[in-house]
mmCIF file of C-alpha atoms in Angstrom:
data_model
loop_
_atom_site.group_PDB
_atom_site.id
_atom_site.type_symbol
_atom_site.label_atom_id
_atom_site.label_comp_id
_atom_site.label_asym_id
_atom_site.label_seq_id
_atom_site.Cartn_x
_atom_site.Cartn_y
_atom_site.Cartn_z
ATOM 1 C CA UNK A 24 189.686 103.867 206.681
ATOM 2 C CA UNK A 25 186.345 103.815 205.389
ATOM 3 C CA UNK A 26 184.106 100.377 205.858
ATOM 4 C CA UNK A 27 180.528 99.542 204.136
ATOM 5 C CA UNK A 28 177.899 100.601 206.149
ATOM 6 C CA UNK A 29 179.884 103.404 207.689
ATOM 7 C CA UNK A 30 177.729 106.608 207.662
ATOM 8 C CA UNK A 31 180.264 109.409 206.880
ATOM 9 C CA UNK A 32 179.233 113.147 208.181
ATOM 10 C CA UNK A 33 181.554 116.126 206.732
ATOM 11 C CA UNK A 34 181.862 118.525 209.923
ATOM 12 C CA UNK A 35 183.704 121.664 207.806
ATOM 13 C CA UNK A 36 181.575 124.293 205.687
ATOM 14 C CA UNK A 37 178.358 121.887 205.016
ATOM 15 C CA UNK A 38 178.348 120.637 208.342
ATOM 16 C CA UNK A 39 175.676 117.897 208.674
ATOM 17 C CA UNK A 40 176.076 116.420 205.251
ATOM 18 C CA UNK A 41 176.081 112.819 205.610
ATOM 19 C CA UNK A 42 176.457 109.657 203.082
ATOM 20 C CA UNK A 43 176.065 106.104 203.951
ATOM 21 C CA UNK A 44 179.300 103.809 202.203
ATOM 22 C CA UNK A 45 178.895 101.369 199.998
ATOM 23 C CA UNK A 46 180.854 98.781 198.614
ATOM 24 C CA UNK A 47 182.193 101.376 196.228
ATOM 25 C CA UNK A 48 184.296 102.996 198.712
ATOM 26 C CA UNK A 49 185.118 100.309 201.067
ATOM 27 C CA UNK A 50 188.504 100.574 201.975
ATOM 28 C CA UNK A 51 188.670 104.250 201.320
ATOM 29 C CA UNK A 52 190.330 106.787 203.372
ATOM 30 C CA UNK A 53 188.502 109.450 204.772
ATOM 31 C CA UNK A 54 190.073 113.130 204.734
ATOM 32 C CA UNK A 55 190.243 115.452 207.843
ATOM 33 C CA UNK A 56 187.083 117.449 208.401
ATOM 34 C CA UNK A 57 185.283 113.988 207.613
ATOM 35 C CA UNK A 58 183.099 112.554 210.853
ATOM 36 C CA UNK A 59 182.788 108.454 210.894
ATOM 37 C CA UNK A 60 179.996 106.740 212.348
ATOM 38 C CA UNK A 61 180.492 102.869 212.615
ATOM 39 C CA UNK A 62 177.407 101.258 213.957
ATOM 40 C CA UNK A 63 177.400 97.315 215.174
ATOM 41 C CA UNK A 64 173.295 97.284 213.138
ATOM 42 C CA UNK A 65 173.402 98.955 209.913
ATOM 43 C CA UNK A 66 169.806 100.190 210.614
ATOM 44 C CA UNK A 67 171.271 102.642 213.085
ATOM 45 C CA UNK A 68 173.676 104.384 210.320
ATOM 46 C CA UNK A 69 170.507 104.140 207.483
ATOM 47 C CA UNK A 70 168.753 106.500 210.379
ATOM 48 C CA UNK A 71 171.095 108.472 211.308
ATOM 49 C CA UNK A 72 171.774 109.631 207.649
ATOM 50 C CA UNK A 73 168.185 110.588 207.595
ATOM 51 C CA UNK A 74 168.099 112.041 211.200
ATOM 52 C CA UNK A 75 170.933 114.421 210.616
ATOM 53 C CA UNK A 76 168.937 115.975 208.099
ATOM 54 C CA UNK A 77 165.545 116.314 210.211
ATOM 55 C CA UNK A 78 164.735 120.863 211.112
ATOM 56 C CA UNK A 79 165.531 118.947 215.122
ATOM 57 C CA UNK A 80 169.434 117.733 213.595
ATOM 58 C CA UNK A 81 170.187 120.365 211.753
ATOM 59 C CA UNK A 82 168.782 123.280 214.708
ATOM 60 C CA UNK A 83 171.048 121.420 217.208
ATOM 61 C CA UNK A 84 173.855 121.558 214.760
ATOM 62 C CA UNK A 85 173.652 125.405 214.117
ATOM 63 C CA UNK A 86 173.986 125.749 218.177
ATOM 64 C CA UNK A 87 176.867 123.747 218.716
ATOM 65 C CA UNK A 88 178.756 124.881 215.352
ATOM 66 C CA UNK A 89 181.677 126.592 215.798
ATOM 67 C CA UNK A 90 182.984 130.093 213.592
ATOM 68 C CA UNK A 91 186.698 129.807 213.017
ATOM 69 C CA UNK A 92 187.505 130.495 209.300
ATOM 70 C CA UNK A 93 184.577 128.275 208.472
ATOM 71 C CA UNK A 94 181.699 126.686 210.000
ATOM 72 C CA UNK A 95 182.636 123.602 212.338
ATOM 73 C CA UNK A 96 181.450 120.687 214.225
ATOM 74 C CA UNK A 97 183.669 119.025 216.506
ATOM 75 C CA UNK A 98 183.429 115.110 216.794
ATOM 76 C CA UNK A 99 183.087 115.798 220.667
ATOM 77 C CA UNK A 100 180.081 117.858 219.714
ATOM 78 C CA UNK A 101 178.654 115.338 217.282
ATOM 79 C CA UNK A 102 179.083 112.381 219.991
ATOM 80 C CA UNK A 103 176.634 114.588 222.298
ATOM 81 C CA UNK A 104 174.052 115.016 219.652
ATOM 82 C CA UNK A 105 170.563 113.528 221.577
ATOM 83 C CA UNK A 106 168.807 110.985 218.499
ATOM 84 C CA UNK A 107 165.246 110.200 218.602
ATOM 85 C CA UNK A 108 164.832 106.263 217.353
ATOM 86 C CA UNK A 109 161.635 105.042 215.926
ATOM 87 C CA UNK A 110 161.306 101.241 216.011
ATOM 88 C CA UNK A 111 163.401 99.316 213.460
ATOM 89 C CA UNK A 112 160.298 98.475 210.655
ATOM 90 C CA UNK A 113 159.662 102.475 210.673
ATOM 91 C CA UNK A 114 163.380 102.854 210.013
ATOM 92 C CA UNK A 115 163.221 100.357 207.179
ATOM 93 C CA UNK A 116 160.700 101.770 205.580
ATOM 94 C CA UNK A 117 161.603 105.897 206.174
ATOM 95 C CA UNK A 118 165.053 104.647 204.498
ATOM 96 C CA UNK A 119 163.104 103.245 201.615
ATOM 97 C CA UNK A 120 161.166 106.258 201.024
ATOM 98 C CA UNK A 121 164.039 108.475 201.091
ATOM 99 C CA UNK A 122 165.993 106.252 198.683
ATOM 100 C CA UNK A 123 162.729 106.713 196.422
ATOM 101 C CA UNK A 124 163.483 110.268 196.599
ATOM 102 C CA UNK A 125 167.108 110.467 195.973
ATOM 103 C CA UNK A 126 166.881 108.198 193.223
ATOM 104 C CA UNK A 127 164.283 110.334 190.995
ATOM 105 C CA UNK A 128 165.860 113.117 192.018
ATOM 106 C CA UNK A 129 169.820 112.041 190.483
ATOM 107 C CA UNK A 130 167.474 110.474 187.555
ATOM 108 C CA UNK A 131 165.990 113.847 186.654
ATOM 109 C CA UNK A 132 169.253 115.384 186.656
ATOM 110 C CA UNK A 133 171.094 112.874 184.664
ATOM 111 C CA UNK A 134 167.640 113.956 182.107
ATOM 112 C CA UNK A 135 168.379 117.594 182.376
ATOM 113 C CA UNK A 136 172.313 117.016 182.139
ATOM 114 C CA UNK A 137 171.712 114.692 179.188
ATOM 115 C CA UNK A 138 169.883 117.382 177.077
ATOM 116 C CA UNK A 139 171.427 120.086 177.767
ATOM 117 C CA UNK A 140 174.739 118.040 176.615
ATOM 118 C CA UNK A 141 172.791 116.625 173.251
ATOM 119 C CA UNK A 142 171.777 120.467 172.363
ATOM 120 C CA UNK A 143 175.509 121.405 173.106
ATOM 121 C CA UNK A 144 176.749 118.745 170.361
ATOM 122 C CA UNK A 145 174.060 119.629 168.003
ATOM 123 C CA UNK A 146 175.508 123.594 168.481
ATOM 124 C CA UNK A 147 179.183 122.146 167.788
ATOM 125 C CA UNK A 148 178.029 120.141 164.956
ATOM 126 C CA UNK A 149 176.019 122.995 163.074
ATOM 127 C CA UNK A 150 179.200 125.302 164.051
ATOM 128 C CA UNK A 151 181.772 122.836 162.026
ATOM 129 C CA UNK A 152 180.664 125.313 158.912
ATOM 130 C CA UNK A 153 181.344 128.953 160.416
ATOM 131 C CA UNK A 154 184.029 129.607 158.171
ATOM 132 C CA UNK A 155 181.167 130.491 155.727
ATOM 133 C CA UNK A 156 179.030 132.935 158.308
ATOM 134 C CA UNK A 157 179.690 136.391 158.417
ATOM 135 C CA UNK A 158 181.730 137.727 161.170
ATOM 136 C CA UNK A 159 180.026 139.856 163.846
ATOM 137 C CA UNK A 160 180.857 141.714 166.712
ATOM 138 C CA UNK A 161 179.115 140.710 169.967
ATOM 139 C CA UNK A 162 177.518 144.118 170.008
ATOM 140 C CA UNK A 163 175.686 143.340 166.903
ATOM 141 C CA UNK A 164 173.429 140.716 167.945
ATOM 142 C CA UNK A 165 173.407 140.614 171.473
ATOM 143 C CA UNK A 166 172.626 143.310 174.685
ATOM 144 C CA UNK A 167 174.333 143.728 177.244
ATOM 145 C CA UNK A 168 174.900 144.990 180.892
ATOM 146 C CA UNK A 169 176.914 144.753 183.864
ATOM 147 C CA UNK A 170 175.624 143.881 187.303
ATOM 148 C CA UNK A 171 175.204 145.733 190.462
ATOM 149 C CA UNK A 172 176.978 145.905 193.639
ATOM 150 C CA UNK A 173 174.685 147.743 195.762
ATOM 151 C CA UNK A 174 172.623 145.253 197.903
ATOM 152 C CA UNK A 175 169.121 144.399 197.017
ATOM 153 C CA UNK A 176 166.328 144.264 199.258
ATOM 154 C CA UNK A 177 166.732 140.651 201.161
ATOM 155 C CA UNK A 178 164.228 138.076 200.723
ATOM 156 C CA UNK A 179 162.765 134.967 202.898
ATOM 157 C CA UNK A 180 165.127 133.090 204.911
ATOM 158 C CA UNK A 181 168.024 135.755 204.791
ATOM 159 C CA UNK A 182 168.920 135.137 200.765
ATOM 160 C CA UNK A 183 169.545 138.546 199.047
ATOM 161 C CA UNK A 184 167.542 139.141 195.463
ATOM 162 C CA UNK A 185 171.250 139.234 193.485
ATOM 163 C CA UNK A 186 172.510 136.768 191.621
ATOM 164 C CA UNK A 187 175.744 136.034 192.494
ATOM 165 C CA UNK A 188 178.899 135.187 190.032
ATOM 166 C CA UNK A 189 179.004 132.515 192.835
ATOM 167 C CA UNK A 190 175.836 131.003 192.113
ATOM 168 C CA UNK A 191 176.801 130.717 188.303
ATOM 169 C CA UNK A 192 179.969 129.384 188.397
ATOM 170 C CA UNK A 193 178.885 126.797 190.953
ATOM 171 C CA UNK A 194 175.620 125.814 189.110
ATOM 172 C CA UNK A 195 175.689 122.201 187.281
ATOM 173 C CA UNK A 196 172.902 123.379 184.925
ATOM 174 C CA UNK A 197 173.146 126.839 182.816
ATOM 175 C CA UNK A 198 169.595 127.744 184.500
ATOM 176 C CA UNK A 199 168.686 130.277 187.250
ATOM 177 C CA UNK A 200 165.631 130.458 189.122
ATOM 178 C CA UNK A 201 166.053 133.809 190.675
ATOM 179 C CA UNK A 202 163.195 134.750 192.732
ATOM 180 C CA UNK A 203 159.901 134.739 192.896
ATOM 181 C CA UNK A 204 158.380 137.758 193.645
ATOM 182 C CA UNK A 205 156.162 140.571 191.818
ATOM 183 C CA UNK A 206 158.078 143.457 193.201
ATOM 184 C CA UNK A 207 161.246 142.155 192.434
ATOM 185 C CA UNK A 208 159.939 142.106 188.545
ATOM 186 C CA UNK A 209 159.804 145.670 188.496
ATOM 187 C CA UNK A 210 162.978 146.493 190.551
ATOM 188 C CA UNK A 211 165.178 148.779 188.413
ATOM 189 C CA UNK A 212 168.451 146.290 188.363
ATOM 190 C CA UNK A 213 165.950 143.591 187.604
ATOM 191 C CA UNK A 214 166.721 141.300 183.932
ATOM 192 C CA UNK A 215 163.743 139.561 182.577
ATOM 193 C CA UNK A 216 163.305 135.798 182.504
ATOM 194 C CA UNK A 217 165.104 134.559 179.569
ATOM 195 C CA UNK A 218 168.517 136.577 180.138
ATOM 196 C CA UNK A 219 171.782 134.829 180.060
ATOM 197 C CA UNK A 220 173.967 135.147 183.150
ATOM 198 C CA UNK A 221 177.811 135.508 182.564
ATOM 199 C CA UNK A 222 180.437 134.918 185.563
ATOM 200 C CA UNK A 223 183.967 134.516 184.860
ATOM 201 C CA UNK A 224 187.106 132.631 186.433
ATOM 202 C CA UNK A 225 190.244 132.305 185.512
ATOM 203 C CA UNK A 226 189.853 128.694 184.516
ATOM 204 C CA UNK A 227 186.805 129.819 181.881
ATOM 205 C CA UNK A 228 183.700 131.837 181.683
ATOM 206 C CA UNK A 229 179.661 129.851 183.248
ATOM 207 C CA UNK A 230 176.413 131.084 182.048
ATOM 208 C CA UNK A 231 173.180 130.678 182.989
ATOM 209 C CA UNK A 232 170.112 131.471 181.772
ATOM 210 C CA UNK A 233 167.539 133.134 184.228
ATOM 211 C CA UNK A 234 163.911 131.016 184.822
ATOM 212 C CA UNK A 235 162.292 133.881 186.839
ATOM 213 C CA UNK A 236 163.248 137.517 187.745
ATOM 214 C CA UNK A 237 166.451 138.313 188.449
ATOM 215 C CA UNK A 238 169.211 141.161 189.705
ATOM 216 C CA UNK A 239 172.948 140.455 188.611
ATOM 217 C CA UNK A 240 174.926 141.243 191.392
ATOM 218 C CA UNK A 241 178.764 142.388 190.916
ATOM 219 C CA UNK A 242 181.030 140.821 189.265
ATOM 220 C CA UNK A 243 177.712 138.849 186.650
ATOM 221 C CA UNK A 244 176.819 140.199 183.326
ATOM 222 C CA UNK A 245 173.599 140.409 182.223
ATOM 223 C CA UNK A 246 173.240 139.302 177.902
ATOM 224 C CA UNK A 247 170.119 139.334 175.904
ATOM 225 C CA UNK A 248 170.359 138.328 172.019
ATOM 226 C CA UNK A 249 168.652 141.269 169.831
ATOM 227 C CA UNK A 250 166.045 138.934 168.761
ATOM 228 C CA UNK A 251 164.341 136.961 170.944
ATOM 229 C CA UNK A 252 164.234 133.584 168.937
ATOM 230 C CA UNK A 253 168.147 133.379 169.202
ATOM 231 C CA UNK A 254 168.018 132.837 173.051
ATOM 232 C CA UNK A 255 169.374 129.212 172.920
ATOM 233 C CA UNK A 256 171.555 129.805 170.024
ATOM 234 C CA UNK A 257 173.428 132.543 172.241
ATOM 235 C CA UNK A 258 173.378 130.377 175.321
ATOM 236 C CA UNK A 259 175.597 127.720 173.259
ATOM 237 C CA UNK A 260 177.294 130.240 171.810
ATOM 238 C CA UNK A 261 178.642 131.606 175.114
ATOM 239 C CA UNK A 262 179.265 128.190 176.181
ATOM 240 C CA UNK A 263 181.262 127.179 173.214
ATOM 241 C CA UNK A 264 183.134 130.558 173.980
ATOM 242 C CA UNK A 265 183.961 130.046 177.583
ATOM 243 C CA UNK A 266 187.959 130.498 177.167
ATOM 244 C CA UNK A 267 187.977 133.314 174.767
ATOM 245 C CA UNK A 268 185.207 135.119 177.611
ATOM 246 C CA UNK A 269 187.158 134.317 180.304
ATOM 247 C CA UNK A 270 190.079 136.290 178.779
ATOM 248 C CA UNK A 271 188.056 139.221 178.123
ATOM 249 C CA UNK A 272 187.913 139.379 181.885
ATOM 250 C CA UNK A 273 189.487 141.960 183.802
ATOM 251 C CA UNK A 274 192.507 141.472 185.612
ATOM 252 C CA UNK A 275 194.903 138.911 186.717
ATOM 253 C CA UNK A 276 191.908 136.571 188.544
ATOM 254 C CA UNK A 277 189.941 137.368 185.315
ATOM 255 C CA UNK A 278 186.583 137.574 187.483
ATOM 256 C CA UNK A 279 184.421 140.317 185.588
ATOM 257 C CA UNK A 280 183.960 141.248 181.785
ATOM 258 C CA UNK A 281 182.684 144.562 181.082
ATOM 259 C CA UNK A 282 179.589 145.600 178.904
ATOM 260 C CA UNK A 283 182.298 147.404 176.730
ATOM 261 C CA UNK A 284 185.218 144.190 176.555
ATOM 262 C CA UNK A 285 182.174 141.681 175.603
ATOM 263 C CA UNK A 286 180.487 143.431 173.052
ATOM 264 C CA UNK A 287 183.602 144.390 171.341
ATOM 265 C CA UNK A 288 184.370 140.623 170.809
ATOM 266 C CA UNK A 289 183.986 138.626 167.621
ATOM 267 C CA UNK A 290 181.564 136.413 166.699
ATOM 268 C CA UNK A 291 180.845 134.510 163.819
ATOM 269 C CA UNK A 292 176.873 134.334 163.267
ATOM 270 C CA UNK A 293 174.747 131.969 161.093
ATOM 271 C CA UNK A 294 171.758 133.053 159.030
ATOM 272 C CA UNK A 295 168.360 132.921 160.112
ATOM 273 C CA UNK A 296 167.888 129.741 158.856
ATOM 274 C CA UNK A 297 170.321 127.684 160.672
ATOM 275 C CA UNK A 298 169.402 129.769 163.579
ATOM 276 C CA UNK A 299 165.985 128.571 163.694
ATOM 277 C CA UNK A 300 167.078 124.856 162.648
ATOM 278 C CA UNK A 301 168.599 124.615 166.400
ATOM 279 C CA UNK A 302 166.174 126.821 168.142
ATOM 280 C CA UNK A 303 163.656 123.937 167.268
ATOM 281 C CA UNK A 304 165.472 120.986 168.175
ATOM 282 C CA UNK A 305 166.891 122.941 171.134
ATOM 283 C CA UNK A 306 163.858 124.371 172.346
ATOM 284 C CA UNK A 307 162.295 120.751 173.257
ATOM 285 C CA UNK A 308 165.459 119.973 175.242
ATOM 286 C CA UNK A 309 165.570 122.578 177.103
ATOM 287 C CA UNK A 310 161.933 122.024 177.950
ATOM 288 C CA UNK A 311 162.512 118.755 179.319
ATOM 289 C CA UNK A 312 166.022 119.548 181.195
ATOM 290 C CA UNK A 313 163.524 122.284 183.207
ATOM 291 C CA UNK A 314 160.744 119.767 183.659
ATOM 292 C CA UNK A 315 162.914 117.514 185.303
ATOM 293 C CA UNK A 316 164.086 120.585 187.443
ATOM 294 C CA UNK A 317 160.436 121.344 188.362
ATOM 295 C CA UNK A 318 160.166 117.848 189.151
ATOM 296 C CA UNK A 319 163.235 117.672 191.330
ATOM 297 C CA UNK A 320 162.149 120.701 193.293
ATOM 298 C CA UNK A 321 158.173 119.466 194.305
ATOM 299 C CA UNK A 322 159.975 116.165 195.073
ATOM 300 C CA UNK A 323 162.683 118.210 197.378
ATOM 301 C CA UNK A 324 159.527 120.333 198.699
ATOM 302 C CA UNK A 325 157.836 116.541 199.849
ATOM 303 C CA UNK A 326 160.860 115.314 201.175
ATOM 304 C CA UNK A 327 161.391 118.543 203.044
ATOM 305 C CA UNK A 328 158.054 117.913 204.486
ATOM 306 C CA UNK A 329 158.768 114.427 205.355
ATOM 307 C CA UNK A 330 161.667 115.362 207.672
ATOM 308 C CA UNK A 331 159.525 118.336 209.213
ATOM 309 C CA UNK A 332 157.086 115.823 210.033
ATOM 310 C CA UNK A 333 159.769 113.347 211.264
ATOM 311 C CA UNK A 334 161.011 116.020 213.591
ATOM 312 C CA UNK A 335 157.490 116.924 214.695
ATOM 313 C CA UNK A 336 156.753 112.544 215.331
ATOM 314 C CA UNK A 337 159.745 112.579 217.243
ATOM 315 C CA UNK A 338 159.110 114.241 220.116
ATOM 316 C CA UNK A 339 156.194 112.118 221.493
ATOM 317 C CA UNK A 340 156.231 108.750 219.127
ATOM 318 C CA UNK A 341 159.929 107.847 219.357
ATOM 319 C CA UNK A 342 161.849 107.544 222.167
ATOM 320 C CA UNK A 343 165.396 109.304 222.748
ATOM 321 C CA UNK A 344 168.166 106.602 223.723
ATOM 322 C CA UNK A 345 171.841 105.237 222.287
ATOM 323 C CA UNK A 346 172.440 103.455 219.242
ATOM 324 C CA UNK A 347 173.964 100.574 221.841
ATOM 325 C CA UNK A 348 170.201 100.649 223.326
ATOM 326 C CA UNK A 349 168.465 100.303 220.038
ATOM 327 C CA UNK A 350 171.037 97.583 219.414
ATOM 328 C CA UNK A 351 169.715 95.878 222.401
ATOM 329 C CA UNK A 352 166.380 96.105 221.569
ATOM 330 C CA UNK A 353 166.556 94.793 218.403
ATOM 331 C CA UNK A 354 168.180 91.943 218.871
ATOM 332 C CA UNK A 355 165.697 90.529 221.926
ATOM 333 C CA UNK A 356 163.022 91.266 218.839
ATOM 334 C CA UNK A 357 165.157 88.851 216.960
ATOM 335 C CA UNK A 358 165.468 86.274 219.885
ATOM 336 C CA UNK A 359 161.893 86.617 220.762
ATOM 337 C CA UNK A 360 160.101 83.120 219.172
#
């Protein structure tokens, strides 16, 4: 059972994920593959959340993780784990910092979730009169083009240049960065910035739209409206159409639509002019939703260089001992007159 101020690691798949409880949760029961750490001075749970996340944390953790269907940590393991503690004020004010961080960062995606949501209503309310549009295949207005399942060259840090269905389906935003890279750009498989990514399941269809260059791996299909003002008309389109896509899919998991299946599907268009009517109030949204992305991503880049440099400190500024140490310390600082 779950207590405030418990620091709560997850030791399956994302090993090293951690979360401090609040009062929110107090009383909650934590699931198996769930670690608990219960310190007697809250300080030493606000550090460890931060620790565990630190290149030295997460290096030990890849040793001592364990391959069985997935990736594991064993509480045994995570009881051995050596912690570097800085004194108690640099802990106060590291936690601080982070919270900074976190807090811009869930603010900027509330921004980007928020307009992508307002131009998704504003789609649905121009849509309420498509009885009088004419009716269109998908072939009509839109390109299109199935992925590839031979690999890619692999990139930095072992990621492959495909986009996976994967990556769509799981993504909370309907962009994709791909990746940045010249000769990717001119790679044969390679779609150009500004092409909507399709990945089906069985409980509905995901799309993304790609920021960068971009090669759709199997199983993703690659759609780019005939003209090139209609991008985030189609985008809403396809997300308004995310049942009728996902049974265009091909068999029983419906987890890939064909070139042929999509194009031959209806759609009812709207003249230019309505067209361009939500291409200019949902051109500004969209603009903002990725600013806040850009945002979130220098911000991740900082913290990312805040841990590196907490790992780097920690080797010759802080010292390595027990929580039950630290405890001790502390509280002769809060005896001392």
């Amino acid at each position: 059972m779950l207590q405030e101020g418990d620091l709560a690691v997850v030791l399956v798949r994302r090993v090293g994920d951690a979360a401090l409880i609040t009062a929110e949760h107090h009383g909650w029961i934590a699931t198996r593959g769930i670690g608990i750490i219960r310190a007697k001075d809250p300080t030493i749970a606000r550090w460890l959340r931060i620790w565990l996340h630190t290149p030295r944390a997460q290096a030990w953790i890849d040793q001592h993780v364990t391959a069985h269907v997935e990736p594991t940590l064993s509480l045994a393991a995570l009881r051995r784990m050596p912690v570097s503690i800085p004194p108690p004020n640099q802990i106060d004010m590291l936690h601080q910092l982070v919270g900074v961080f976190e807090a811009k960062v869930e603010l900027n995606l509330s921004i980007a979730a928020s307009a992508v949501e307002l131009a998704d209503v504003y789609h649905a309310n121009l849509s309420r009169n498509d009885a009088t549009w004419a009716k269109y295949t998908f072939g009509a207005v839109a390109e299109a083009r199935t992925g590839t399942g031979k690999s890619v060259v692999a990139v930095e840090g072992g990621r492959t240049a495909q986009v996976t269905a994967s990556e769509i389906l799981g993504a909370s935003l309907p962009y994709i960065d791909g990746i940045d890279r010249q000769d990717l750009a001119a790679h044969p498989e390679a779609c150009e910035t500004g092409t909507i990514l399709v990945a089906s399941r069985p409980g509905g269809a995901r799309v993304a739209v790609t920021r960068l260059p971009a090669v759709p791996g199997r199983g993703v299909l690659a759609v780019r409206s005939v003209e090139p003002g209609d991008l985030w008309w189609m985008l809403h389109e396809l997300r308004s159409r995310s049942g009728d896509l996902s049974q265009a899919a091909q068999g029983r998991s419906a987890r890939e639509i064909t070139r042929r299946a999509f194009l031959r599907l209806d759609v009812r268009w709207p003249g230019r002019h309505v067209r361009e009517q939500f291409h200019r109030v949902a051109e500004p949204l969209h603009s903002r939703a990725q600013a806040a992305l850009d945002e979130n991503r220098a911000l991740n880049e900082l913290l990312s260089d805040l841990l590196r440099d907490i790992s780097s400190r920690s080797r010759t500024l802080f010292r390595t001992g027990t929580p039950d140490a630290h405890r001790d310390d502390h509280e002769r600082a809060a005896e001392a007159p």
